[in-house]
XYZ file of C-alpha atoms in Angstrom:
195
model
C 0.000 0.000 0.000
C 1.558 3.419 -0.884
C 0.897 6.439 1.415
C -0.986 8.761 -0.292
C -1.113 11.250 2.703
C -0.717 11.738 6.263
C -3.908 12.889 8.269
C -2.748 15.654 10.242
C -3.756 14.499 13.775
C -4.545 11.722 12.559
C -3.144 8.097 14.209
C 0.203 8.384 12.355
C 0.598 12.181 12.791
C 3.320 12.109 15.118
C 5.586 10.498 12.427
C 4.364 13.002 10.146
C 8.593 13.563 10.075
C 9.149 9.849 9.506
C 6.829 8.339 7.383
C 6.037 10.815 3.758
C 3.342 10.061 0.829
C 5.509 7.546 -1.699
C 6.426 5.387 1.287
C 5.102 1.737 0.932
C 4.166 -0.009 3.644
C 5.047 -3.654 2.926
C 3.353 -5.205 6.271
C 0.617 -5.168 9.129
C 0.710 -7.458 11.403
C 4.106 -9.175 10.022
C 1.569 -10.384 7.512
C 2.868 -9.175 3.954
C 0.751 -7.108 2.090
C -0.179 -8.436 -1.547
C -3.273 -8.053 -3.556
C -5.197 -10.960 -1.980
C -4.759 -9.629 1.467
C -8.105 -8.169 2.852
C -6.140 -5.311 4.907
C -9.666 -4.669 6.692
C -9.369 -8.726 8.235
C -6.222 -6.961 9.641
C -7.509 -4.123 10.903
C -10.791 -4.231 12.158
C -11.159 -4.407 15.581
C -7.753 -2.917 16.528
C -9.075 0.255 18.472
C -6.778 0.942 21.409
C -4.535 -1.794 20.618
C -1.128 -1.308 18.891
C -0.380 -2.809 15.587
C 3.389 -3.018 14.379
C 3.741 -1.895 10.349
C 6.582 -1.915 7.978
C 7.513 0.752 5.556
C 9.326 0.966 2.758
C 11.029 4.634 2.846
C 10.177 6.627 -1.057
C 13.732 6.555 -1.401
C 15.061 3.133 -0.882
C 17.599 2.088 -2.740
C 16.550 -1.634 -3.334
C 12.762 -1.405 -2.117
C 13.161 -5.192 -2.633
C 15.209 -5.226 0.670
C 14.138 -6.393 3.606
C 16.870 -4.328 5.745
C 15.288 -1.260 4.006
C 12.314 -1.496 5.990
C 11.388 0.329 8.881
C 8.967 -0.475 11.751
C 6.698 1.297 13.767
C 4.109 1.304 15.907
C 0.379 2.742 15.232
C -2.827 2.818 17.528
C -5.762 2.825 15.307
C -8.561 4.953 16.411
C -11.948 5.136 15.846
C -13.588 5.747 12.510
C -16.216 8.945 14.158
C -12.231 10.661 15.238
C -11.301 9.719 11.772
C -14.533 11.553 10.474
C -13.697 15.011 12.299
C -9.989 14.981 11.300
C -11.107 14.320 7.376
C -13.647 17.639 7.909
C -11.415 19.320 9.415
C -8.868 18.035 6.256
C -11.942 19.177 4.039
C -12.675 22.772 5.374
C -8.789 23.790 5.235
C -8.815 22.444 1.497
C -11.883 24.760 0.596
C -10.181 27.512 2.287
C -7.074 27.501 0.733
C -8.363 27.212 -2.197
C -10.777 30.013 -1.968
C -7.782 31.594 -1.010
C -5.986 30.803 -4.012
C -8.253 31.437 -6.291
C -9.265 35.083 -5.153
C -5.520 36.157 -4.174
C -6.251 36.166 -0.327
C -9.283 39.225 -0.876
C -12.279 36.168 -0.384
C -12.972 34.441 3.373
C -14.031 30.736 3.366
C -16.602 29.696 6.645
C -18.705 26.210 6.355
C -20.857 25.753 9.110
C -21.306 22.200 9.928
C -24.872 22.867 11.626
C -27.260 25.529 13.236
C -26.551 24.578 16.702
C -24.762 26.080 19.280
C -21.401 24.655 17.790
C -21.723 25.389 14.425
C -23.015 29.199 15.598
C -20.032 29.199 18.115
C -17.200 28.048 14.832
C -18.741 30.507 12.310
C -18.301 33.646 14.748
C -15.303 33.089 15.246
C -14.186 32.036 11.945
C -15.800 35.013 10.989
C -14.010 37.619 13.318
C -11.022 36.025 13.342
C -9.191 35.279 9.895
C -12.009 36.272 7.651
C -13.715 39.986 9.025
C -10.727 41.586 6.608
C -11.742 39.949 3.501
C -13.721 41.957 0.618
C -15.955 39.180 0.170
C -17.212 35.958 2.127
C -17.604 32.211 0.848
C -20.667 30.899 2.663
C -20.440 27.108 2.831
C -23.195 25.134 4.208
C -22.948 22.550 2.110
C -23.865 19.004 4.228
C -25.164 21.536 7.152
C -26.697 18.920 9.936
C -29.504 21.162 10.495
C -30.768 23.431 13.523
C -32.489 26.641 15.019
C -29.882 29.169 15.370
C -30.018 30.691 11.683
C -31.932 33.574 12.486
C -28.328 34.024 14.823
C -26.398 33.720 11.637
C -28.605 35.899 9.290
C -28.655 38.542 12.181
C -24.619 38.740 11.821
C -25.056 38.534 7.860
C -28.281 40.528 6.925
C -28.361 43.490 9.275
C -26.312 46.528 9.004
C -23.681 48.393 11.070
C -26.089 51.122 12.947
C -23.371 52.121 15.603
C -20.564 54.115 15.297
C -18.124 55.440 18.244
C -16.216 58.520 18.091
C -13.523 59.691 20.213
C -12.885 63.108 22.135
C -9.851 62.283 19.522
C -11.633 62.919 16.476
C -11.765 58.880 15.754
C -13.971 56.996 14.590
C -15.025 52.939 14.535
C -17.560 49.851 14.975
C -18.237 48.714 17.924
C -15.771 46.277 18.853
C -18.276 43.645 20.716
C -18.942 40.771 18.362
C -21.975 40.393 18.834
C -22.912 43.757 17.412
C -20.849 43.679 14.814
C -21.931 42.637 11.195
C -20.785 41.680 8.068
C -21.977 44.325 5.019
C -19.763 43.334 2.256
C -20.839 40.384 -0.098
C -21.427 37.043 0.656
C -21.010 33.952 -2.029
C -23.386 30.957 -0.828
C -22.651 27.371 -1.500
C -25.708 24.554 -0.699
C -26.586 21.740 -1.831
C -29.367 19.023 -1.191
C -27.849 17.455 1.708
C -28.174 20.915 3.467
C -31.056 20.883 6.151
């Protein structure tokens, strides 16, 4: 099996320095990988126990070599952690490539649901790294579903009705989030499995 990626966080993050994408792991389980080897027979059930792999390094001279492996030690962990590290994986993507494709000037949010949790990531995704931007990408694409939208459209929809002024001579928003709201554009992404 060749490594494709490493998860970050994932169960093999902490040899994100040792083990790269092109690296082959040859064995799980001192049982040698081939195409008739079910690798879910060998891993299923493994949660919380440690499993011993080998790997083939990218760069091995004679990949045939059985010195040329290395060994190490994983603990598998369960597939619903798995699930949050690959959104989490899946977010960043979007992000950066919003990013990428708008030269920094667009913000990326997806809101996983309107609950509490989802309210409580987009406000501060949204006054953190994004407030700056000249334009927002709304995702709520796969959105679980909820009751604290009207929440969200009050921070999108409304306008900025207060402005202080100093004995200074300046001027700005109010600085409490929860009064402040966005008034540039907004780019929304849904889809059917949006509730």
């Amino acid at each position: 099996l060749k490594i494709k990626e490493i998860l970050t966080r994932g169960p093999v993050g902490k040899l994100v320095n040792e083990l790269k994408p092109g690296d082959i792991i040859a064995t799980i389980q001192g049982v040698e990988l081939t195409p008739k080897v079910e690798t879910s027979k060998l891993l299923n059930g493994t949660v919380d126990e440690t499993i011993v792999i080998t790997v083939i390094p990218r760069d091995a001279k004679d990949p045939m070599d059985v010195k040329s492996r290395k060994r190490y030690e994983l603990n598998p962990v369960p597939r619903d952690r798995l699930t949050n590290l690959f959104y989490e994986r899946w977010v960043s993507a979007n992000a950066r490539q919003v990013e990428k494709l708008s030269n920094g000037k667009l913000g990326y949010i997806h809101i996983p649901s309107m609950d509490e949790a989802g309210l409580d990531r987009f406000v501060r995704a949204l006054y953190s790294e994004n407030f700056g931007k000249e334009a927002l990408v709304l995702d709520v694409r796969f959105n679980g579903g909820g009751f604290t939208h009207d929440q969200i459209l009050n921070y999108l929809g409304a306008r900025e009705h207060t402005i202080f002024q100093s004995r200074e001579g300046e001027k700005g928003l109010v600085l409490r989030s929860y009064d402040r709201k966005w008034t540039k554009p907004i780019i929304l992404l849904i889809n059917n499995r949006s509730y």
